PDB file of C-alpha atoms and ligand atoms in Angstrom:
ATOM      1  CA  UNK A 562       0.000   0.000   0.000  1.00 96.00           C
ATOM      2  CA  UNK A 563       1.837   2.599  -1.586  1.00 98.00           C
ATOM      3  CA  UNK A 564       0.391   6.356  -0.325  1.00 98.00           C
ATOM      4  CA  UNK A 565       1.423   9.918  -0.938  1.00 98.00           C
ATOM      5  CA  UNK A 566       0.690  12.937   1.449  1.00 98.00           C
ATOM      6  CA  UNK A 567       1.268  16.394  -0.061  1.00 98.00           C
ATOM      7  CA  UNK A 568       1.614  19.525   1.773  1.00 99.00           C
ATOM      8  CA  UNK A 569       0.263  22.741  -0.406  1.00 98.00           C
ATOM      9  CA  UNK A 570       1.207  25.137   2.547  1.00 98.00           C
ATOM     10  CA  UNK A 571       4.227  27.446   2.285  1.00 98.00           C
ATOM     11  CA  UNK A 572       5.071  26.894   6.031  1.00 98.00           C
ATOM     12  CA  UNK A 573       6.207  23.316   6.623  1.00 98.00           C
ATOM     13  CA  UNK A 574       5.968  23.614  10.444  1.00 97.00           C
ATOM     14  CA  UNK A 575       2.276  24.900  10.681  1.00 98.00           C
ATOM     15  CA  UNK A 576      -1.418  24.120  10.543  1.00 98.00           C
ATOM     16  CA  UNK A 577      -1.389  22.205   7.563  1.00 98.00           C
ATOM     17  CA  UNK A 578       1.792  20.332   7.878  1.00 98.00           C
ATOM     18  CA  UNK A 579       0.711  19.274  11.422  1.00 98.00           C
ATOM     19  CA  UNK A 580      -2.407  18.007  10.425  1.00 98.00           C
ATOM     20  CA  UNK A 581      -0.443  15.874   6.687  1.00 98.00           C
ATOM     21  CA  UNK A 582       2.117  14.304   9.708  1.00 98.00           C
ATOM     22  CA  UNK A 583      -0.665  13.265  11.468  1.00 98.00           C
ATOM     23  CA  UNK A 584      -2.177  11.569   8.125  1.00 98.00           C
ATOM     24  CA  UNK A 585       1.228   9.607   7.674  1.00 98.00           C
ATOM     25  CA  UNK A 586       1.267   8.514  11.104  1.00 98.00           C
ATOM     26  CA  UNK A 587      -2.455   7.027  10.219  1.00 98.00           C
ATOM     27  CA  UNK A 588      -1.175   5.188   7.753  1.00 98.00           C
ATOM     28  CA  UNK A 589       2.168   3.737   8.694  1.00 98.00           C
ATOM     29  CA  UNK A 590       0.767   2.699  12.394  1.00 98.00           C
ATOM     30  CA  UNK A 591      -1.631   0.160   9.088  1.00 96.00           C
ATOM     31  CA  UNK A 592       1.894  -0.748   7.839  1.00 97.00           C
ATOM     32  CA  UNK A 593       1.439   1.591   4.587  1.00 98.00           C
ATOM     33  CA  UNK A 594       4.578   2.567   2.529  1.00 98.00           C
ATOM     34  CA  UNK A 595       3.952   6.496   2.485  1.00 98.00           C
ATOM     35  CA  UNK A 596       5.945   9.421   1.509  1.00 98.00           C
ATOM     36  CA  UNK A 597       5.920  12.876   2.917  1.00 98.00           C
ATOM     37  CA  UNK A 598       6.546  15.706  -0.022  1.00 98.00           C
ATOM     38  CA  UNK A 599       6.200  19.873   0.744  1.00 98.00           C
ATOM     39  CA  UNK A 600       5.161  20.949  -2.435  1.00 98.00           C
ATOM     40  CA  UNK A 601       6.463  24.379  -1.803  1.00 98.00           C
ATOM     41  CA  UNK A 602      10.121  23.346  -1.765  1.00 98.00           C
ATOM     42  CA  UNK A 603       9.326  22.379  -5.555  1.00 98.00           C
ATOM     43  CA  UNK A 604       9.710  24.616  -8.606  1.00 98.00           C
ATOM     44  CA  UNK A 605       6.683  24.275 -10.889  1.00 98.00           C
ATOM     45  CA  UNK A 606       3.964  25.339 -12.832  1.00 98.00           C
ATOM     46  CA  UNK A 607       0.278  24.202 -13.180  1.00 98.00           C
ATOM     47  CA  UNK A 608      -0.720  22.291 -16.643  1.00 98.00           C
ATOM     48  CA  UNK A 609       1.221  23.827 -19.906  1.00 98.00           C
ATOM     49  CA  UNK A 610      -1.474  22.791 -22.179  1.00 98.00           C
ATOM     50  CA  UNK A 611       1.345  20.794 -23.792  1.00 98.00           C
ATOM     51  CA  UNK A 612      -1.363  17.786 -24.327  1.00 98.00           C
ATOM     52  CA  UNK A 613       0.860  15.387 -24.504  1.00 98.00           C
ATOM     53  CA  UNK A 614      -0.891  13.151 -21.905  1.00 98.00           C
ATOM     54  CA  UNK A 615      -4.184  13.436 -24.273  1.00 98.00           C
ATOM     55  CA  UNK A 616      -2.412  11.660 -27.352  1.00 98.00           C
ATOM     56  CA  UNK A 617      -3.490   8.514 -27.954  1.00 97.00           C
ATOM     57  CA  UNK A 618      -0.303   6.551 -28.187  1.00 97.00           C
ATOM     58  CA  UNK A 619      -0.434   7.540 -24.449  1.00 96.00           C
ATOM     59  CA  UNK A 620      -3.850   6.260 -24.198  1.00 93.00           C
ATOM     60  CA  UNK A 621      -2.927   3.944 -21.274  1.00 93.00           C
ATOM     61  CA  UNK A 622      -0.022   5.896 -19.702  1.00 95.00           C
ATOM     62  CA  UNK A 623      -1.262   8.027 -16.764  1.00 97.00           C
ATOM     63  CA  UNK A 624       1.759  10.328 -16.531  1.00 97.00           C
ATOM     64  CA  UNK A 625       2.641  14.183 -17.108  1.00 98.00           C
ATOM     65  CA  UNK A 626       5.202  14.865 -19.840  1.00 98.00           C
ATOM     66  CA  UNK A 627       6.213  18.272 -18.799  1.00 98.00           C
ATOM     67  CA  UNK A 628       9.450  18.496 -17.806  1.00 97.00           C
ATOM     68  CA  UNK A 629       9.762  20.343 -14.350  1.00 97.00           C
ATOM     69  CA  UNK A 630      10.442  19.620 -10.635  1.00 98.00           C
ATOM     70  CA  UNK A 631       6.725  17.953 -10.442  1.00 98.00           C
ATOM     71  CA  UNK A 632       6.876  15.102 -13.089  1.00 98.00           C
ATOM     72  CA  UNK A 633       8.361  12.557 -10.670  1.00 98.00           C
ATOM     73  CA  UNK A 634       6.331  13.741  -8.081  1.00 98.00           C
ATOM     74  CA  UNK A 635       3.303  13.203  -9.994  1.00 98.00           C
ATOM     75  CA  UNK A 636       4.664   9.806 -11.570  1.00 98.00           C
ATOM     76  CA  UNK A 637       4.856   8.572  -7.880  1.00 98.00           C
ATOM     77  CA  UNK A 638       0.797   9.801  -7.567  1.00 98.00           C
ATOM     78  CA  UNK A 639      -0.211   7.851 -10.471  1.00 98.00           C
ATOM     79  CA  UNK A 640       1.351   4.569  -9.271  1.00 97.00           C
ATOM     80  CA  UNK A 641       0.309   4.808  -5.998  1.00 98.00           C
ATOM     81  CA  UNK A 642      -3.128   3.502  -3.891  1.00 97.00           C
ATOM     82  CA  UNK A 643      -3.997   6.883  -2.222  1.00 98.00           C
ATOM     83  CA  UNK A 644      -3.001  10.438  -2.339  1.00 98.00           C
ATOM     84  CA  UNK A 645      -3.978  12.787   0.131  1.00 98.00           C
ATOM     85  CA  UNK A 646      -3.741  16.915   0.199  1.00 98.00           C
ATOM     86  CA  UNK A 647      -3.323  19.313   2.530  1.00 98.00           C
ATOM     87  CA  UNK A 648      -3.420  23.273   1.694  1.00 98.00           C
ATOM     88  CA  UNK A 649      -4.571  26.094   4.090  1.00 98.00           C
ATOM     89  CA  UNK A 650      -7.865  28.094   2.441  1.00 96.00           C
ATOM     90  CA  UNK A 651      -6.414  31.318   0.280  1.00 96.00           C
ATOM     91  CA  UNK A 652      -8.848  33.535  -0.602  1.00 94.00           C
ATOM     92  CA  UNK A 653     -11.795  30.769  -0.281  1.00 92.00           C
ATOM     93  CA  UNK A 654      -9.775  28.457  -2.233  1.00 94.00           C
ATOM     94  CA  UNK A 655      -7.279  26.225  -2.343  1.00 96.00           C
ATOM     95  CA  UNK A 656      -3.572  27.376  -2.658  1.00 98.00           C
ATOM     96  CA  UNK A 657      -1.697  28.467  -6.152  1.00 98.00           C
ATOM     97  CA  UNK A 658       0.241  25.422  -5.634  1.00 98.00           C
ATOM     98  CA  UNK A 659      -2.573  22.836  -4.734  1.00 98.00           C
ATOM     99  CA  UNK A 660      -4.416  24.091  -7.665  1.00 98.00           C
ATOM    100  CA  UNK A 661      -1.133  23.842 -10.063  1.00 98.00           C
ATOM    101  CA  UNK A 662      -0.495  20.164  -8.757  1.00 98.00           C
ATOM    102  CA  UNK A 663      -4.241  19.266  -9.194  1.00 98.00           C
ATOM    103  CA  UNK A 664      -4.594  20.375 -12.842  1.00 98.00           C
ATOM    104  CA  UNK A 665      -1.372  18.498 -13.925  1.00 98.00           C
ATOM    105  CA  UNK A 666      -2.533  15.811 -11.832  1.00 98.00           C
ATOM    106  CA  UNK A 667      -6.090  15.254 -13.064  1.00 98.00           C
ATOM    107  CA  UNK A 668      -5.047  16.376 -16.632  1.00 98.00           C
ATOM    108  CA  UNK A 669      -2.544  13.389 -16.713  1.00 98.00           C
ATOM    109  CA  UNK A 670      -5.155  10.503 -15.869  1.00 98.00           C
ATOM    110  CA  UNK A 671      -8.169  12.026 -17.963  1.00 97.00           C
ATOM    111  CA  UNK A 672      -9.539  11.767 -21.371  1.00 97.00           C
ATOM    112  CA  UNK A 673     -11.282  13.322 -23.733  1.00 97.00           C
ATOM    113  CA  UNK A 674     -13.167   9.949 -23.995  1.00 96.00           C
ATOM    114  CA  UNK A 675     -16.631   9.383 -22.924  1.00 96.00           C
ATOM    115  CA  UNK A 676     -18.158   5.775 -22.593  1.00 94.00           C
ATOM    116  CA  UNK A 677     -21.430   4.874 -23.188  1.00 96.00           C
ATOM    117  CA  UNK A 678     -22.947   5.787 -19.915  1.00 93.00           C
ATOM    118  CA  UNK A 679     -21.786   9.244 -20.898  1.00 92.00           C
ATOM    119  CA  UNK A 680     -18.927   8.996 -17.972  1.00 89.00           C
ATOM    120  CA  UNK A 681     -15.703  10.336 -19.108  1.00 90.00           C
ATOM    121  CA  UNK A 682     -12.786   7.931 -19.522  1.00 95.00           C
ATOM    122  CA  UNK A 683     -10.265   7.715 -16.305  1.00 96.00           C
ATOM    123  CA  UNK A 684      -6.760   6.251 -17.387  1.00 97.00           C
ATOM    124  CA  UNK A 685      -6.953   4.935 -13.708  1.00 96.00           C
ATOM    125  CA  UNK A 686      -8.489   1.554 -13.947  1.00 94.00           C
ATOM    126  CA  UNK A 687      -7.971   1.140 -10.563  1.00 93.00           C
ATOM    127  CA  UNK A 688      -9.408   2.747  -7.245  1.00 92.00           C
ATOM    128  CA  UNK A 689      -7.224   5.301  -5.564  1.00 97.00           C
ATOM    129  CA  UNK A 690      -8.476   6.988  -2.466  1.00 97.00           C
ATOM    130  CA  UNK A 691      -7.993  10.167  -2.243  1.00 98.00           C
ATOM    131  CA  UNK A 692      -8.438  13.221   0.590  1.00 98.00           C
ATOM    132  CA  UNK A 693      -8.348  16.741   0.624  1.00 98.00           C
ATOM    133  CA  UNK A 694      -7.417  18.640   4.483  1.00 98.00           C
ATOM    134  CA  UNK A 695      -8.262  22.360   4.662  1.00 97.00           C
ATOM    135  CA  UNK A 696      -6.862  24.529   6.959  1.00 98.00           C
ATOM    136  CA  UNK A 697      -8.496  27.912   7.547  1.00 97.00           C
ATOM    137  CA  UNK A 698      -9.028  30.670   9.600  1.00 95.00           C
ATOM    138  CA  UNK A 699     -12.536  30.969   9.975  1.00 94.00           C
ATOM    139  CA  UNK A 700     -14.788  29.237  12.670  1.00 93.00           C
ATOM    140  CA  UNK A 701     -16.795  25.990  11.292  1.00 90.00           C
ATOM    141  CA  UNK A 702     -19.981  28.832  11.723  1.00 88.00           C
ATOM    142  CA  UNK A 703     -18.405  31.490   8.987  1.00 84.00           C
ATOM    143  CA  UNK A 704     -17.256  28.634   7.075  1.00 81.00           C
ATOM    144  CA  UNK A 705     -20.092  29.841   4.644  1.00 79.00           C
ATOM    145  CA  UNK A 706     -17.707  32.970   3.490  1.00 76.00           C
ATOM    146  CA  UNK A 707     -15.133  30.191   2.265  1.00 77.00           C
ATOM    147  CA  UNK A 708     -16.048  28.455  -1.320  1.00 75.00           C
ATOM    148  CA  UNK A 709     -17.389  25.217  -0.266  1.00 81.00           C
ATOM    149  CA  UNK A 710     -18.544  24.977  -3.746  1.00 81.00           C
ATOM    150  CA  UNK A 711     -15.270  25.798  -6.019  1.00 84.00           C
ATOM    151  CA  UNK A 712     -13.933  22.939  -3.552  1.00 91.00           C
ATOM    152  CA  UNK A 713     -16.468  20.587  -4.205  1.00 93.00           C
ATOM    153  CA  UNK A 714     -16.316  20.797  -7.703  1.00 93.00           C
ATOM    154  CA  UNK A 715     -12.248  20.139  -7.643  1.00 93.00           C
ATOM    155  CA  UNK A 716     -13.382  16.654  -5.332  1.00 94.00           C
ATOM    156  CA  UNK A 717     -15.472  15.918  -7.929  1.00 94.00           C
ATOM    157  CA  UNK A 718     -13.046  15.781 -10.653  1.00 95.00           C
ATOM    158  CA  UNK A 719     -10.657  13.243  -8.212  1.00 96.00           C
ATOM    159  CA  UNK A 720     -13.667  11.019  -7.689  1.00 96.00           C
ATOM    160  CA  UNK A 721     -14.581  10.890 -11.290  1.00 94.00           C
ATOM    161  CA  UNK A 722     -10.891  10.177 -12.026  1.00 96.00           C
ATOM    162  CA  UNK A 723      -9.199   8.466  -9.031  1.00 96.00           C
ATOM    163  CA  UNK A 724     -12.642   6.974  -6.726  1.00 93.00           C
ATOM    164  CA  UNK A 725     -13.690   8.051  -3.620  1.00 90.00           C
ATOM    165  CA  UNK A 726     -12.342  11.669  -2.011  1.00 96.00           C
ATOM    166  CA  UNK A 727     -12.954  12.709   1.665  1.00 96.00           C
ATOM    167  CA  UNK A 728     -12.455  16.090   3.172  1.00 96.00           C
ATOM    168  CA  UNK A 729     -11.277  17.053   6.454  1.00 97.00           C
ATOM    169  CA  UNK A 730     -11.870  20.483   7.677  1.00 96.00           C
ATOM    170  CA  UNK A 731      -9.852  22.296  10.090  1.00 97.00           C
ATOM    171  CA  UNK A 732     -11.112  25.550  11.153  1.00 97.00           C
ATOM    172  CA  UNK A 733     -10.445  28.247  13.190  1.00 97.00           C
ATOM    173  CA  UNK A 734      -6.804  27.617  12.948  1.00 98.00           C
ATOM    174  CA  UNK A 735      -4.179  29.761  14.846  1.00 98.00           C
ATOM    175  CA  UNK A 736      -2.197  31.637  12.479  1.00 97.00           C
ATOM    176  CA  UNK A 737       0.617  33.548  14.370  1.00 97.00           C
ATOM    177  CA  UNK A 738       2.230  32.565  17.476  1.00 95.00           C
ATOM    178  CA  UNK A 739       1.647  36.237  18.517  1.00 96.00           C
ATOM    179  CA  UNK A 740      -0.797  38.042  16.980  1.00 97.00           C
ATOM    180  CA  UNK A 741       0.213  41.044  18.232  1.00 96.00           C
ATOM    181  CA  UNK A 742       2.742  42.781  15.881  1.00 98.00           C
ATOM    182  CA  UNK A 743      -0.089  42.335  13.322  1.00 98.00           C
ATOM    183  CA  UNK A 744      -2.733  44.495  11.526  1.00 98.00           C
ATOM    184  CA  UNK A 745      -5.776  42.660  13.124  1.00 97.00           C
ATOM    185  CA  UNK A 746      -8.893  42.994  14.937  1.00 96.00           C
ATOM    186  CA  UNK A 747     -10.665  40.026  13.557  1.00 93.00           C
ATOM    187  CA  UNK A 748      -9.468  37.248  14.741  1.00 95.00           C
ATOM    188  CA  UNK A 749      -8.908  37.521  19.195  1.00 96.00           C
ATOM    189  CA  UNK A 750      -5.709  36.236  19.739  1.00 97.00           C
ATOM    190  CA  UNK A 751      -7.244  34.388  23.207  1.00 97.00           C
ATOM    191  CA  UNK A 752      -9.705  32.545  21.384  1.00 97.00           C
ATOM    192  CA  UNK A 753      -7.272  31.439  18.786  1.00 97.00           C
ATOM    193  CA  UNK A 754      -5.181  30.136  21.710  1.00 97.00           C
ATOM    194  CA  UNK A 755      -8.424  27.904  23.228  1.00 97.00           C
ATOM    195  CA  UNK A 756      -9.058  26.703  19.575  1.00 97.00           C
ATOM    196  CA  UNK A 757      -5.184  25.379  19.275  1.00 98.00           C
ATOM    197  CA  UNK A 758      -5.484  23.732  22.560  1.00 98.00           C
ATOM    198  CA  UNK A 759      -8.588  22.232  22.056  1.00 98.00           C
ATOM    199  CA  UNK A 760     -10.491  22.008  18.612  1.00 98.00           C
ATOM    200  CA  UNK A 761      -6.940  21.729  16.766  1.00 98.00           C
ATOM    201  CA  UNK A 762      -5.714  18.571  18.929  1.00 98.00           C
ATOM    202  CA  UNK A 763      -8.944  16.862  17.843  1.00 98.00           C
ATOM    203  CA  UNK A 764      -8.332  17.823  13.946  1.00 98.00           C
ATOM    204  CA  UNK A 765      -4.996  15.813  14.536  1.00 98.00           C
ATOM    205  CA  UNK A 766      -6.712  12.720  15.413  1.00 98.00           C
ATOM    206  CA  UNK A 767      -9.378  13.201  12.494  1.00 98.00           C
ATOM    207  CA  UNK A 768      -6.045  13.400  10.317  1.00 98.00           C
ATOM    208  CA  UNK A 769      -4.997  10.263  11.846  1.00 98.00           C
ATOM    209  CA  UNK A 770      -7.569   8.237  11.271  1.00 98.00           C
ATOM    210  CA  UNK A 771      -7.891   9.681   8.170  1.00 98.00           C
ATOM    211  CA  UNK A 772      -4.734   8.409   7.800  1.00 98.00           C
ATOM    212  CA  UNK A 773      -5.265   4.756   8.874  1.00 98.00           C
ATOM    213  CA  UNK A 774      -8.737   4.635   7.007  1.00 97.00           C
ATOM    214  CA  UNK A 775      -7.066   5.719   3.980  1.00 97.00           C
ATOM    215  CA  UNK A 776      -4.314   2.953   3.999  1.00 96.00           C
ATOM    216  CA  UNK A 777      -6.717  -0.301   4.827  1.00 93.00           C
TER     217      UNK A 777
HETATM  218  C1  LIG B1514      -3.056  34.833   1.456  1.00 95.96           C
HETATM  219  C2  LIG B1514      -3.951  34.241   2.509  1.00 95.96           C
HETATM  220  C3  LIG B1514      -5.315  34.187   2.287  1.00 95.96           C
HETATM  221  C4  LIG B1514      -6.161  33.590   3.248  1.00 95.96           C
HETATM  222  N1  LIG B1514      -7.497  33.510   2.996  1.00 95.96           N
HETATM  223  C5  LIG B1514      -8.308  32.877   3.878  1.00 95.96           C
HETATM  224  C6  LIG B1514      -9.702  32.717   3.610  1.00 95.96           C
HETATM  225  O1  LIG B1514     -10.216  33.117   2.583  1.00 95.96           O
HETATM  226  N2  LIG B1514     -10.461  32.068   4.530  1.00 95.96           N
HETATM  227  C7  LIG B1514      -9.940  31.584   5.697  1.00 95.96           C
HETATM  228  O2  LIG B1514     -10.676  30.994   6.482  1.00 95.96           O
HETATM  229  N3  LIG B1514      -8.602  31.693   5.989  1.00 95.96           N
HETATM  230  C8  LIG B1514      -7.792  32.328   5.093  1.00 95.96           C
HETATM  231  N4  LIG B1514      -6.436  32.428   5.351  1.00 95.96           N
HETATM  232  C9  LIG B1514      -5.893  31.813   6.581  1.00 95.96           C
HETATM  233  C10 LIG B1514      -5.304  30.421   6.356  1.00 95.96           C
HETATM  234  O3  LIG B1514      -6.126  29.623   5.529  1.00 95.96           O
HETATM  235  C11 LIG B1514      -5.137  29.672   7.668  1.00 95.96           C
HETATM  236  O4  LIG B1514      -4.422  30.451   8.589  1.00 95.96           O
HETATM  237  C12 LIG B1514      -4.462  28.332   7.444  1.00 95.96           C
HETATM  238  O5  LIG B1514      -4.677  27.484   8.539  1.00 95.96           O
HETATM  239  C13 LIG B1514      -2.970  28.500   7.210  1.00 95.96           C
HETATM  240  O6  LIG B1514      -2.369  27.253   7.037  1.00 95.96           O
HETATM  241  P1  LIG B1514      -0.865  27.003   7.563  1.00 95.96           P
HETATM  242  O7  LIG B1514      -0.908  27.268   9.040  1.00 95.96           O
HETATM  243  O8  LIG B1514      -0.585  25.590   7.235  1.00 95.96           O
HETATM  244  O9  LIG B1514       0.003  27.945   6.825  1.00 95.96           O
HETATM  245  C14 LIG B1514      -5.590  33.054   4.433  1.00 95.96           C
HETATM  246  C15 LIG B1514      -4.200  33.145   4.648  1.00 95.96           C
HETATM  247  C16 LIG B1514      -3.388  33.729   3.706  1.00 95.96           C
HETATM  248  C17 LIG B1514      -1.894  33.797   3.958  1.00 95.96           C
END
């Protein structure tokens, strides 16, 4: 059981990184083979329209042919049995970098091919779990001011393609170990505190049993 945790946050000691470690800790304590990659250490861009994935001599090759940092990344994705992202909530969306992985990710195992049920044609003929983690700032009730339904619609490209995709939400993160050398009067910097030390220790557990459910 080969899986793949990506972290689409530029800090690799924070929210979202907590939360991926706990996902890998999931799945090795079920004996899974899984590999921990920070997609911000990695120059790349999203999907170059190059098409060479789309050609049909590569009609059974799920792989990206662009030439950058991500292609072996993304060649260990499409071999393995479940891939699982993390990115903090930009803007009520996911990160530049989540999104630019995604599209060369999903571009790579589609088609332009629909079957007879009108389905379009996944190059993945076998199931691949997959999970998407969001980190934000907001409490679970302002979540409505984040896009719940831009995000939906990217999990419903990686079921289409891969199988199943579950989300984990983590809200009401803690951004700054002091808040107060910042411009803010949103977010009160003892009520962030209380979330860390309690809602956040039980996001880590949903991330590791996300983890273990993810690698049975
Ligand atoms: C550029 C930027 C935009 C953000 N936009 C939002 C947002 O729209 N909604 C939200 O809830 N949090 C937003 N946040 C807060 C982060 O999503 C949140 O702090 C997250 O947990 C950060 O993840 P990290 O700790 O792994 O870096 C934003 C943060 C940054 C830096």
């Amino acid at each position: 059981m080969k899986v793949i945790v990506l972290n689409a946050s530029p800090r690799k000691r924070a929210n979202t990184a907590e939360l991926c470690k706990c996902v890998v800790e999931g799945a090795r304590s079920n004996g899974a083979d899984v590999e921990y990659i920070n997609l911000y250490s990695y120059d790349f861009k999203g999907c170059m329209s190059c098409f060479a994935c789309h050609l049909k001599k590569n009609k059974d090759n799920p792989l990206c042919y662009w030439r950058d940092d991500l292609k072996e990344i993304l060649k260990k994705c499409l071999e393995a049995d479940a891939i699982v992202i993390g990115t903090p909530i930009y803007y009520g969306s996911i990160t530049s970098y989540a999104q630019a992985f995604l599209e060369r990710l999903l571009f790579a195992a589609d088609t332009y091919i629909i079957d007879d049920e009108g389905n379009r044609v996944s190059k993945i003929k076998r199931e691949v779990k997959t999970a998407m983690i969001y980190t934000m700032n907001v409490t679970e009730e302002m979540s409505h001011f984040n896009g719940e339904d831009q995000l939906a619609i990217m999990r419903g490209y990686l079921t289409n393609i891969f199988g199943e995709c579950e989300s984990l939400y983590a809200y009401d993160t803690k951004q700054f170990k002091h808040y107060s050398p910042y411009l803010n009067n949103m977010f009160d910097p003892q009520l962030k505190e209380k979330s860390k030390e309690i809602r956040f220790p039980k996001d880590l557990k949903r991330a590791y049993e996300l983890g273990q459910r993810i690698s049975e």
